Tab-separated table of N, CA and C in Angstrom:
chain	number	residue	atom	x	y	z
A	16	MET	N	2.662	-15.730	6.480
A	16	MET	CA	3.681	-15.087	5.603
A	16	MET	C	2.961	-13.656	6.762
A	17	GLN	N	4.157	-12.923	7.328
A	17	GLN	CA	3.412	-11.916	8.468
A	17	GLN	C	3.841	-10.415	7.244
A	18	GLU	N	3.430	-9.728	8.197
A	18	GLU	CA	3.148	-8.268	7.213
A	18	GLU	C	5.103	-7.992	6.975
A	19	LYS	N	5.899	-8.226	7.483
A	19	LYS	CA	7.376	-7.463	7.800
A	19	LYS	C	7.071	-7.980	6.070
A	20	ASP	N	7.482	-8.958	5.957
A	20	ASP	CA	7.715	-10.194	4.424
A	20	ASP	C	7.437	-10.015	3.321
A	21	ILE	N	5.775	-9.385	3.488
A	21	ILE	CA	4.630	-8.914	2.452
A	21	ILE	C	5.812	-7.650	1.880
A	22	GLU	N	5.269	-6.675	3.352
A	22	GLU	CA	6.070	-5.146	3.623
A	22	GLU	C	8.174	-5.075	2.623
A	23	LYS	N	8.615	-6.209	2.501
A	23	LYS	CA	9.473	-5.747	1.997
A	23	LYS	C	9.334	-6.400	0.704
A	24	TRP	N	8.734	-7.478	0.567
A	24	TRP	CA	8.745	-7.921	-1.025
A	24	TRP	C	8.154	-6.873	-1.988
A	25	MET	N	6.634	-6.218	-1.176
A	25	MET	CA	5.804	-5.082	-2.295
A	25	MET	C	6.982	-4.444	-2.166
A	26	THR	N	8.496	-3.368	-1.240
A	26	THR	CA	9.504	-2.418	-1.429
A	26	THR	C	9.595	-2.573	-2.353
A	27	GLU	N	10.588	-3.984	-3.187
A	27	GLU	CA	11.093	-5.017	-4.094
A	27	GLU	C	10.444	-4.239	-5.386
A	28	GLN	N	9.360	-4.843	-5.091
A	28	GLN	CA	8.952	-5.106	-6.549
A	28	GLN	C	8.487	-3.666	-6.912
A	29	VAL	N	7.763	-2.440	-5.912
A	29	VAL	CA	8.054	-0.677	-6.940
A	29	VAL	C	9.249	-0.707	-6.444
A	30	ARG	N	10.398	-0.780	-6.240
A	30	ARG	CA	10.925	-0.530	-6.842
A	30	ARG	C	12.141	-0.308	-8.198
A	31	ARG	N	11.731	-2.631	-7.972
A	31	ARG	CA	11.314	-2.353	-9.766
A	31	ARG	C	10.891	-2.237	-10.909
A	32	LEU	N	10.173	-1.611	-10.261
A	32	LEU	CA	9.199	-1.076	-11.109
A	32	LEU	C	9.283	0.784	-11.261
A	33	GLY	N	10.694	0.576	-10.851
A	33	GLY	CA	10.672	2.539	-11.426
A	33	GLY	C	10.443	3.171	-9.869
A	34	GLY	N	9.365	2.982	-8.820
A	34	GLY	CA	9.146	3.470	-7.582
A	34	GLY	C	10.111	4.074	-6.607
A	35	MET	N	8.915	4.597	-5.780
A	35	MET	CA	10.093	4.662	-5.071
A	35	MET	C	9.222	4.152	-3.802
A	36	SER	N	9.389	3.311	-2.709
A	36	SER	CA	8.633	3.308	-1.423
A	36	SER	C	9.425	3.741	-0.308
A	37	LEU	N	7.629	4.671	0.499
A	37	LEU	CA	8.457	5.449	1.596
A	37	LEU	C	7.742	4.224	2.670
A	38	LYS	N	8.229	5.016	3.969
A	38	LYS	CA	7.342	4.821	4.911
A	38	LYS	C	7.290	5.206	6.103
A	39	PHE	N	5.764	5.169	5.907
A	39	PHE	CA	5.110	6.570	6.632
A	39	PHE	C	4.433	6.504	7.874
A	40	VAL	N	5.747	7.505	8.056
A	40	VAL	CA	5.292	7.341	9.671
A	40	VAL	C	4.718	8.943	10.040
A	41	SER	N	3.811	8.722	10.811
A	41	SER	CA	2.999	10.713	11.014
A	41	SER	C	3.110	10.845	12.819
A	42	PRO	N	3.586	11.460	12.965
A	42	PRO	CA	3.517	11.563	14.571
A	42	PRO	C	2.039	12.566	14.966
A	43	GLY	N	1.452	11.654	15.879
A	43	GLY	CA	0.006	12.437	16.180
A	43	GLY	C	-0.897	12.414	15.336
A	44	ASN	N	-0.958	11.103	14.386
A	44	ASN	CA	-1.905	11.398	13.525
A	44	ASN	C	-1.988	9.569	13.544
A	45	PRO	N	-2.689	9.167	13.995
A	45	PRO	CA	-2.572	7.076	14.420
A	45	PRO	C	-3.378	6.868	13.153
A	46	GLY	N	-2.863	5.624	13.002
A	46	GLY	CA	-3.410	4.826	11.856
A	46	GLY	C	-3.306	4.955	9.699
A	47	VAL	N	-2.428	6.060	10.311
A	47	VAL	CA	-2.068	6.064	8.917
A	47	VAL	C	-1.572	5.302	7.899
A	48	PRO	N	-1.616	4.669	6.640
A	48	PRO	CA	-0.954	3.621	6.292
A	48	PRO	C	0.167	3.317	6.009
A	49	ASP	N	1.280	2.331	6.663
A	49	ASP	CA	2.002	1.649	6.022
A	49	ASP	C	2.860	2.330	4.818
A	50	ARG	N	3.084	2.337	4.144
A	50	ARG	CA	4.055	2.798	2.556
A	50	ARG	C	2.691	3.858	1.958
A	51	ILE	N	3.748	4.864	1.519
A	51	ILE	CA	3.723	5.414	0.362
A	51	ILE	C	4.236	4.322	-0.942
A	52	TYR	N	4.268	4.712	-2.023
A	52	TYR	CA	4.373	4.144	-3.307
A	52	TYR	C	4.222	5.405	-4.677
A	53	ILE	N	5.340	5.560	-4.858
A	53	ILE	CA	5.360	7.353	-5.990
A	53	ILE	C	5.405	6.853	-7.291
A	54	PHE	N	5.133	6.704	-8.270
A	54	PHE	CA	5.775	6.817	-9.274
A	54	PHE	C	5.724	7.972	-10.312
A	55	PRO	N	7.091	7.588	-11.297
A	55	PRO	CA	7.022	8.735	-12.263
A	55	PRO	C	5.550	9.296	-13.127
A	56	GLY	N	5.392	10.766	-13.244
A	56	GLY	CA	4.205	11.038	-13.613
A	56	GLY	C	3.244	11.395	-11.896
A	57	GLY	N	3.179	11.341	-11.299
A	57	GLY	CA	3.086	11.771	-9.999
A	57	GLY	C	1.547	10.763	-9.699
A	58	LYS	N	2.456	9.337	-9.341
A	58	LYS	CA	1.111	8.653	-9.581
A	58	LYS	C	1.482	8.100	-8.363
A	59	ILE	N	0.180	7.831	-7.082
A	59	ILE	CA	0.841	8.398	-5.991
A	59	ILE	C	-0.135	6.988	-5.201
A	60	TYR	N	0.228	6.574	-4.399
A	60	TYR	CA	-0.906	5.098	-3.605
A	60	TYR	C	-0.764	5.125	-2.503
A	61	PHE	N	-1.096	5.226	-1.597
A	61	PHE	CA	-1.351	4.991	-0.294
A	61	PHE	C	-1.704	3.436	0.695
A	62	VAL	N	-1.025	2.678	0.805
A	62	VAL	CA	-0.447	1.341	0.866
A	62	VAL	C	-0.940	0.740	2.186
A	63	GLU	N	-1.903	0.109	2.690
A	63	GLU	CA	-1.488	-0.702	4.585
A	63	GLU	C	-1.939	-2.050	4.160
A	64	LEU	N	-1.060	-2.299	4.986
A	64	LEU	CA	-0.166	-3.949	4.591
A	64	LEU	C	-0.678	-4.697	6.007
A	65	LYS	N	-1.318	-5.523	5.441
A	65	LYS	CA	-2.051	-7.118	6.376
A	65	LYS	C	-1.159	-8.364	6.623
A	66	LYS	N	-1.578	-9.494	7.089
A	66	LYS	CA	-0.982	-10.603	6.943
A	66	LYS	C	-2.712	-11.363	6.066
A	67	GLU	N	-2.746	-12.400	5.350
A	67	GLU	CA	-4.102	-12.695	4.812
A	67	GLU	C	-5.253	-12.438	6.047
A	68	LEU	N	-4.843	-12.391	7.223
A	68	LEU	CA	-6.751	-12.713	8.397
A	68	LEU	C	-6.672	-11.058	8.759
A	69	GLY	N	-5.836	-9.775	8.442
A	69	GLY	CA	-5.120	-9.422	9.296
A	69	GLY	C	-6.367	-8.302	9.157
A	70	ARG	N	-7.105	-7.637	9.890
A	70	ARG	CA	-7.695	-6.442	10.148
A	70	ARG	C	-7.444	-5.010	10.613
A	71	LEU	N	-8.426	-4.298	9.692
A	71	LEU	CA	-8.215	-2.979	9.944
A	71	LEU	C	-8.988	-2.383	10.906
A	72	SER	N	-7.416	-1.233	11.814
A	72	SER	CA	-8.668	-0.861	13.544
A	72	SER	C	-9.096	0.047	13.442
A	73	GLY	N	-10.698	0.546	13.836
A	73	GLY	CA	-10.855	1.642	13.681
A	73	GLY	C	-10.955	2.722	13.489
A	74	VAL	N	-9.273	3.553	14.123
A	74	VAL	CA	-8.298	3.644	13.142
A	74	VAL	C	-7.438	4.595	12.722
A	75	GLN	N	-7.724	3.303	11.543
A	75	GLN	CA	-7.338	3.249	10.943
A	75	GLN	C	-8.086	2.976	9.604
A	76	LYS	N	-9.524	2.870	9.602
A	76	LYS	CA	-10.255	3.036	9.143
A	76	LYS	C	-10.763	4.264	9.069
A	77	TRP	N	-10.914	4.917	9.469
A	77	TRP	CA	-11.077	6.236	9.505
A	77	TRP	C	-10.588	6.619	8.784
A	78	GLN	N	-8.841	6.875	9.138
A	78	GLN	CA	-7.702	7.483	7.966
A	78	GLN	C	-8.257	7.102	6.451
A	79	ARG	N	-8.595	5.805	6.360
A	79	ARG	CA	-8.888	5.017	4.980
A	79	ARG	C	-9.939	6.416	4.017
A	80	GLU	N	-11.256	6.852	5.104
A	80	GLU	CA	-12.344	7.231	4.701
A	80	GLU	C	-12.238	9.083	4.091
A	81	ARG	N	-10.877	9.389	5.596
A	81	ARG	CA	-9.958	10.865	4.938
A	81	ARG	C	-9.605	10.527	4.265
A	82	PHE	N	-8.720	9.578	3.748
A	82	PHE	CA	-8.043	9.805	2.599
A	82	PHE	C	-8.992	9.458	1.157
A	83	GLN	N	-9.240	8.470	0.887
A	83	GLN	CA	-10.522	8.518	-0.063
A	83	GLN	C	-11.251	9.552	-0.412
A	84	LYS	N	-11.985	10.493	0.608
A	84	LYS	CA	-12.601	11.876	1.074
A	84	LYS	C	-11.785	13.205	-0.208
A	85	MET	N	-10.183	12.838	0.108
A	85	MET	CA	-9.580	13.326	-0.004
A	85	MET	C	-8.953	13.092	-2.212
A	86	GLY	N	-9.673	12.451	-2.133
A	86	GLY	CA	-9.207	11.626	-3.154
A	86	GLY	C	-8.492	11.001	-3.709
A	87	CYS	N	-7.607	9.679	-3.061
A	87	CYS	CA	-6.504	9.870	-2.734
A	87	CYS	C	-7.034	8.591	-2.794
A	88	GLN	N	-5.658	7.358	-3.865
A	88	GLN	CA	-6.086	6.380	-4.112
A	88	GLN	C	-4.991	5.336	-2.651
A	89	PHE	N	-6.305	5.349	-2.126
A	89	PHE	CA	-5.790	4.149	-1.244
A	89	PHE	C	-5.944	2.306	-0.826
A	90	TYR	N	-4.978	1.834	-0.692
A	90	TYR	CA	-5.434	0.659	-1.172
A	90	TYR	C	-5.165	-0.360	0.182
A	91	VAL	N	-5.901	-1.465	0.642
A	91	VAL	CA	-5.222	-2.345	1.701
A	91	VAL	C	-4.978	-3.583	1.426
A	92	ILE	N	-4.335	-4.331	1.714
A	92	ILE	CA	-3.690	-5.412	1.130
A	92	ILE	C	-3.238	-6.589	1.717
A	93	LYS	N	-3.806	-7.154	1.526
A	93	LYS	CA	-4.368	-8.750	2.615
A	93	LYS	C	-3.473	-10.005	1.847
A	94	GLY	N	-1.800	-10.365	2.704
A	94	GLY	CA	-1.648	-10.857	2.486
A	94	GLY	C	-0.821	-11.279	0.930
A	95	MET	N	0.044	-11.815	0.463
A	95	MET	CA	0.975	-12.553	-1.083
A	95	MET	C	-0.372	-12.273	-2.069
A	96	ASN	N	-0.911	-12.981	-1.840
A	96	ASN	CA	-1.949	-12.779	-3.359
A	96	ASN	C	-2.546	-11.483	-3.538
A	97	SER	N	-2.970	-10.880	-2.636
A	97	SER	CA	-3.427	-9.011	-2.721
A	97	SER	C	-2.276	-9.103	-3.484
A	98	ALA	N	-0.707	-9.233	-2.650
A	98	ALA	CA	-0.084	-7.994	-3.093
A	98	ALA	C	0.900	-8.315	-4.232
A	99	ARG	N	0.362	-9.707	-4.660
A	99	ARG	CA	1.015	-9.791	-6.067
A	99	ARG	C	0.171	-9.438	-7.422
A	100	GLU	N	-1.192	-9.868	-6.872
A	100	GLU	CA	-2.305	-8.518	-7.657
A	100	GLU	C	-2.194	-7.013	-7.822
A	101	PHE	N	-1.985	-6.742	-6.998
A	101	PHE	CA	-1.401	-5.436	-6.871
A	101	PHE	C	-0.623	-4.851	-7.728
A	102	ILE	N	0.602	-5.873	-7.559
A	102	ILE	CA	1.524	-5.753	-8.245
A	102	ILE	C	1.621	-5.919	-9.590
A	103	LYS	N	0.337	-6.593	-9.944
A	103	LYS	CA	0.548	-6.638	-11.507
A	103	LYS	C	-0.763	-5.767	-12.241
A	104	GLU	N	-1.590	-5.049	-11.278
A	104	GLU	CA	-2.410	-3.976	-11.598
A	104	GLU	C	-1.474	-2.665	-11.815
A	105	LEU	N	-0.251	-2.658	-11.137
A	105	LEU	CA	0.718	-1.257	-11.005
A	105	LEU	C	1.941	-1.485	-12.359
A	106	GLU	N	1.558	-2.412	-12.617
A	106	GLU	CA	2.187	-2.904	-13.856
A	106	GLU	C	1.654	-2.666	-15.292
A	107	HIS	N	0.461	-3.070	-15.275
A	107	HIS	CA	-0.515	-2.669	-16.315
A	107	HIS	C	-1.128	-0.903	-16.514
A	108	GLU	N	-0.738	-0.286	-15.260
A	108	GLU	CA	-0.697	1.045	-15.388
A	108	GLU	C	0.510	1.210	-16.068
A	109	ILE	N	1.688	1.072	-15.877
A	109	ILE	CA	2.505	1.985	-15.684
A	109	ILE	C	2.946	1.178	-17.732
A	110	GLN	N	2.406	0.341	-17.610
A	110	GLN	CA	2.453	0.274	-19.352
A	110	GLN	C	1.642	0.446	-20.483
A	111	ALA	N	1.076	1.399	-19.768
A	111	ALA	CA	-0.388	1.775	-20.056
A	111	ALA	C	-0.057	3.136	-20.550
A	112	ALA	N	1.114	3.798	-19.326
A	112	ALA	CA	1.176	4.994	-19.206
A	112	ALA	C	1.997	5.456	-20.181
């Protein structure tokens, strides 16, 4: 499955759960994550999507470290199985809130 297919599915699931799915484009900042998912209550997730065998580039790893040092929730989703697991985690977090 291609990254764009995973991204489309994830966007549908995030919206189903009541969240916003924003494409992250930041001119002059290469390697930023693909998506920002925002949920009620101020829950924000930065997500880099990859196909099953995809890898982060050096600049993507650097950006991930920057986000994490700022206390942001940064996830790398590799393939549909990982995407399904992430959505299940979100469902549990939303139900617990």
